CSV table of C-alpha atoms in Angstrom, one decimal:
chain,number,residue,atom,x,y,z
A,1,MET,CA,61.4,5.5,-41.2
A,2,ASN,CA,59.9,2.2,-39.9
A,3,LYS,CA,60.3,3.5,-36.4
A,4,ILE,CA,58.3,6.6,-37.3
A,5,ILE,CA,55.5,4.6,-38.9
A,6,LYS,CA,55.4,2.3,-35.9
A,7,ASN,CA,55.2,5.3,-33.5
A,8,ASN,CA,52.4,6.7,-35.6
A,9,TYR,CA,50.5,3.5,-35.4
A,10,LEU,CA,50.9,3.4,-31.6
A,11,PHE,CA,49.7,7.0,-31.4
A,12,LEU,CA,46.6,6.1,-33.5
A,13,ILE,CA,45.8,3.1,-31.4
A,14,LEU,CA,46.2,5.1,-28.2
A,15,PHE,CA,43.9,7.8,-29.7
A,16,ILE,CA,41.3,5.3,-30.6
A,17,ILE,CA,41.4,3.7,-27.1
A,18,ILE,CA,40.9,7.2,-25.6
A,19,LEU,CA,37.9,7.8,-27.8
A,20,LEU,CA,36.4,4.4,-27.0
A,21,LYS,CA,37.0,5.0,-23.3
A,22,ASN,CA,35.1,8.3,-23.4
A,23,SER,CA,32.3,6.8,-25.4
A,24,ILE,CA,31.9,3.8,-23.2
A,25,TYR,CA,31.9,6.0,-20.1
A,26,LYS,CA,29.2,8.2,-21.6
A,27,ILE,CA,27.1,5.1,-22.4
A,28,PHE,CA,27.4,3.6,-18.9
A,29,LYS,CA,26.8,7.1,-17.4
A,30,LEU,CA,23.6,7.4,-19.5
A,31,GLN,CA,22.5,3.9,-18.5
A,32,ASP,CA,23.2,4.7,-14.9
A,33,ASN,CA,21.2,7.9,-15.1
A,34,VAL,CA,18.3,6.0,-16.8
A,35,TYR,CA,18.5,3.3,-14.0
A,36,THR,CA,18.6,6.0,-11.3
A,37,THR,CA,15.6,7.8,-12.9
A,38,THR,CA,13.7,4.6,-13.3
A,39,LYS,CA,14.4,3.6,-9.7
A,40,CYS,CA,13.3,7.0,-8.4
A,41,ASN,CA,10.1,6.7,-10.5
A,42,ILE,CA,9.4,3.2,-9.0
A,43,LEU,CA,10.0,4.5,-5.5
A,44,GLU,CA,7.8,7.5,-6.1
A,45,ASP,CA,5.1,5.2,-7.5
A,46,ASP,CA,5.4,2.9,-4.5
A,47,TYR,CA,5.0,5.9,-2.2
A,48,ASN,CA,2.0,7.2,-4.0
A,49,ARG,CA,0.3,3.8,-4.0
A,50,LEU,CA,0.9,3.4,-0.3
A,51,LEU,CA,-0.9,6.7,0.2
A,52,GLU,CA,-4.1,5.0,-1.1
A,53,PHE,CA,-4.5,3.5,2.4
A,54,SER,CA,-4.6,6.9,4.1
A,55,GLU,CA,-8.4,6.9,4.2
A,56,ILE,CA,-8.7,3.6,6.0
A,57,ASP,CA,-9.0,5.1,9.5
A,58,LEU,CA,-12.1,7.1,8.3
A,59,ILE,CA,-13.9,3.8,7.8
A,60,TYR,CA,-12.4,1.5,10.4
A,61,GLU,CA,-11.8,2.5,14.0
A,62,SER,CA,-8.7,0.3,14.3
A,63,ASP,CA,-5.0,0.1,14.3
A,64,TYR,CA,-3.7,-1.1,11.0
A,65,ILE,CA,-0.4,-1.9,9.2
A,66,ASN,CA,0.2,-1.3,5.5
A,67,THR,CA,2.7,-3.8,4.1
A,68,PHE,CA,4.0,-5.2,0.8
A,69,ILE,CA,3.2,-8.6,-0.8
A,70,ILE,CA,6.5,-10.3,-1.2
A,71,TYR,CA,5.4,-13.5,-2.8
A,72,LYS,CA,2.5,-14.8,-5.0
A,73,ASP,CA,2.4,-18.2,-6.5
A,74,ILE,CA,1.7,-17.4,-10.2
A,75,TYR,CA,0.5,-20.9,-10.7
A,76,ASP,CA,-1.8,-21.0,-7.7
A,77,TYR,CA,-2.5,-17.4,-6.9
A,78,MET,CA,-6.1,-18.1,-5.8
A,79,ASN,CA,-4.9,-19.8,-2.6
A,80,GLU,CA,-2.4,-17.7,-0.6
A,81,ILE,CA,0.1,-14.9,-0.7
A,82,THR,CA,3.0,-14.0,1.6
A,83,ILE,CA,3.4,-10.5,3.1
A,84,ARG,CA,6.2,-8.7,4.9
A,85,GLY,CA,5.6,-8.6,8.7
A,86,GLY,CA,5.0,-11.4,11.2
A,87,LYS,CA,5.7,-11.9,14.9
A,88,ASP,CA,7.9,-8.8,14.7
A,89,LYS,CA,4.8,-6.8,14.1
A,90,GLY,CA,2.6,-8.6,16.6
A,91,LEU,CA,0.5,-10.3,13.9
A,92,THR,CA,-1.8,-13.3,14.6
A,93,ASN,CA,-4.9,-14.3,12.6
A,94,ASN,CA,-5.7,-10.8,11.6
A,95,PRO,CA,-8.0,-9.9,8.7
A,96,VAL,CA,-6.3,-8.4,5.7
A,97,ILE,CA,-7.9,-5.9,3.3
A,98,TYR,CA,-7.2,-4.0,0.1
A,99,ASP,CA,-9.2,-1.0,-1.0
A,100,ASN,CA,-11.4,-1.5,2.1
A,101,THR,CA,-12.3,-5.0,0.9
A,102,LEU,CA,-11.5,-8.3,2.6
A,103,VAL,CA,-8.6,-10.1,0.9
A,104,GLY,CA,-8.3,-13.0,3.4
A,105,ILE,CA,-7.0,-14.0,6.8
A,106,ILE,CA,-3.5,-14.4,8.1
A,107,ASP,CA,-3.1,-18.2,8.4
A,108,LYS,CA,0.6,-18.6,9.3
A,109,VAL,CA,2.9,-16.2,11.1
A,110,ASN,CA,6.7,-16.4,10.9
A,111,THR,CA,9.3,-14.1,12.4
A,112,ASN,CA,9.0,-11.3,9.8
A,113,THR,CA,6.6,-12.7,7.2
A,114,SER,CA,3.1,-14.0,7.2
A,115,ILE,CA,1.0,-16.2,4.9
A,116,ILE,CA,-2.5,-15.0,4.0
A,117,LYS,CA,-5.2,-17.5,3.2
A,118,LEU,CA,-7.3,-15.8,0.5
A,119,LEU,CA,-11.1,-15.7,0.3
A,120,THR,CA,-10.6,-17.6,-3.0
A,121,ASN,CA,-8.8,-20.5,-1.2
A,122,ASN,CA,-10.9,-23.7,-1.5
A,123,THR,CA,-10.6,-24.3,2.2
A,124,SER,CA,-11.6,-20.8,3.3
A,125,LYS,CA,-14.9,-20.5,5.2
A,126,ILE,CA,-16.1,-17.1,6.4
A,127,SER,CA,-19.3,-16.1,8.2
A,128,VAL,CA,-20.9,-13.2,6.5
A,129,LYS,CA,-24.1,-11.2,6.7
A,130,ILE,CA,-26.4,-9.7,4.0
A,131,ASN,CA,-28.8,-7.3,5.6
A,132,GLU,CA,-30.1,-9.3,8.6
A,133,GLU,CA,-29.3,-12.7,7.1
A,134,ILE,CA,-26.2,-14.7,8.2
A,135,GLY,CA,-24.5,-17.2,5.8
A,136,LEU,CA,-21.3,-19.0,5.0
A,137,LEU,CA,-19.0,-17.7,2.4
A,138,GLU,CA,-17.0,-20.3,0.4
A,139,TYR,CA,-15.1,-20.5,-2.9
A,140,LYS,CA,-16.7,-23.1,-5.2
A,141,ASN,CA,-16.4,-23.8,-8.9
A,142,GLY,CA,-14.6,-20.6,-9.6
A,143,SER,CA,-17.0,-18.3,-7.7
A,144,LEU,CA,-17.5,-16.9,-4.2
A,145,ILE,CA,-20.8,-18.3,-2.9
A,146,VAL,CA,-22.8,-17.6,0.3
A,147,SER,CA,-24.9,-20.6,1.4
A,148,ASN,CA,-27.1,-21.4,4.4
A,149,ILE,CA,-29.4,-18.5,3.6
A,150,ASP,CA,-33.1,-19.2,4.2
A,151,ASN,CA,-35.4,-18.8,1.1
A,152,LEU,CA,-37.4,-16.2,3.0
A,153,GLY,CA,-34.4,-14.0,3.7
A,154,ASN,CA,-34.7,-10.4,2.5
A,155,ILE,CA,-31.8,-10.3,0.0
A,156,ASN,CA,-31.7,-8.5,-3.4
A,157,ILE,CA,-29.1,-8.2,-6.2
A,158,GLY,CA,-26.7,-5.4,-5.4
A,159,ASP,CA,-27.0,-5.7,-1.6
A,160,ASN,CA,-23.6,-5.4,0.2
A,161,ILE,CA,-22.0,-8.3,1.9
A,162,TYR,CA,-20.0,-7.9,5.2
A,163,THR,CA,-18.3,-10.2,7.7
A,164,SER,CA,-20.8,-11.1,10.4
A,165,GLY,CA,-18.5,-11.0,13.4
A,166,LEU,CA,-19.1,-14.7,14.2
A,167,GLY,CA,-16.0,-16.7,14.5
A,168,ASN,CA,-12.5,-15.1,14.7
A,169,ILE,CA,-13.1,-12.3,12.2
A,170,LYS,CA,-14.3,-8.9,13.1
A,171,GLU,CA,-17.7,-7.6,12.1
A,172,ASN,CA,-18.5,-5.2,9.2
A,173,ILE,CA,-15.5,-5.8,6.9
A,174,TYR,CA,-16.7,-5.4,3.3
A,175,VAL,CA,-16.6,-8.4,1.1
A,176,GLY,CA,-18.6,-7.6,-2.0
A,177,GLU,CA,-22.1,-7.4,-3.5
A,178,VAL,CA,-24.9,-9.8,-4.3
A,179,LYS,CA,-24.4,-10.7,-8.0
A,180,ASN,CA,-27.1,-13.3,-8.4
A,181,ILE,CA,-29.5,-15.4,-6.3
A,182,VAL,CA,-30.2,-19.0,-7.0
A,183,LEU,CA,-32.7,-21.3,-5.2
A,184,ASP,CA,-31.9,-24.9,-4.5
A,185,ASN,CA,-33.9,-27.8,-6.0
A,186,LYS,CA,-36.4,-27.7,-3.1
A,187,ASP,CA,-36.8,-23.9,-3.0
A,188,ILE,CA,-35.7,-24.0,0.7
A,189,GLU,CA,-32.3,-22.3,0.5
A,190,LYS,CA,-30.8,-19.4,-1.4
A,191,LYS,CA,-27.3,-19.6,-2.9
A,192,ILE,CA,-25.8,-16.1,-3.3
A,193,ILE,CA,-23.3,-15.5,-6.0
A,194,VAL,CA,-20.9,-12.8,-4.9
A,195,ASN,CA,-19.6,-10.0,-7.1
A,196,TYR,CA,-16.0,-9.9,-5.7
A,197,LYS,CA,-14.1,-7.1,-7.4
A,198,LEU,CA,-10.5,-7.7,-6.2
A,199,ASN,CA,-8.0,-9.4,-8.4
A,200,VAL,CA,-5.0,-10.5,-6.3
A,201,LYS,CA,-2.8,-10.7,-9.3
A,202,ASP,CA,-3.0,-6.9,-9.5
A,203,ILE,CA,-2.4,-6.2,-5.9
A,204,ASP,CA,1.1,-5.3,-4.5
A,205,TYR,CA,0.1,-3.9,-1.1
A,206,VAL,CA,-2.4,-4.9,1.7
A,207,THR,CA,-3.6,-3.6,5.0
A,208,ILE,CA,-3.7,-5.7,8.1
A,209,ILE,CA,-6.4,-4.7,10.6
A,210,LYS,CA,-5.3,-5.1,14.2
A,211,GLU,CA,-8.2,-4.0,16.3
A,212,SER,CA,-12.0,-3.7,16.4
A,213,ILE,CA,-14.2,-2.6,13.5
A,214,LYS,CA,-16.9,0.0,13.7
């Protein structure tokens, strides 16, 4: 009798183990399907977002490379970012854009990664033009500012700002718009406050321009 009861217990335990095994398998299978679906959705989203760059060659007569941002310093994101691609892609001090707007300039090139100095880096200095006026773009006190503009220069709020071509950056890369105009204490020089629409925290991809600009 005791032997029969013992065998019944063993059978019951075995039955429970089989049920648990099937349930655990279904749970992991479901999780695996969810993970696979999520991963596919992420890859599809990445592909679709990369397609955003397909119109670049309609604006810039140049070779370009689309690449991923692989590192942003969340505590100091205004200074620099790291991208995939370096000497293996033939990169040097190339200008980098997103949505046809200047992000910054490649500052350091490694074997297969590069570091971009952003426009919002405190040491960044870029020659720009507004209409026929040439000025110096810098990041000061939380804003992009164009200085060295004569008071008589023909500049209005809403005018577009582009790279001037002076220095080592190609001409006619879009930077932003004139947000405000401030005169210095002697009414000799205009300070241009730039409406810069990019937020690097929200950017996952960039485009590296390799040749001349129209």
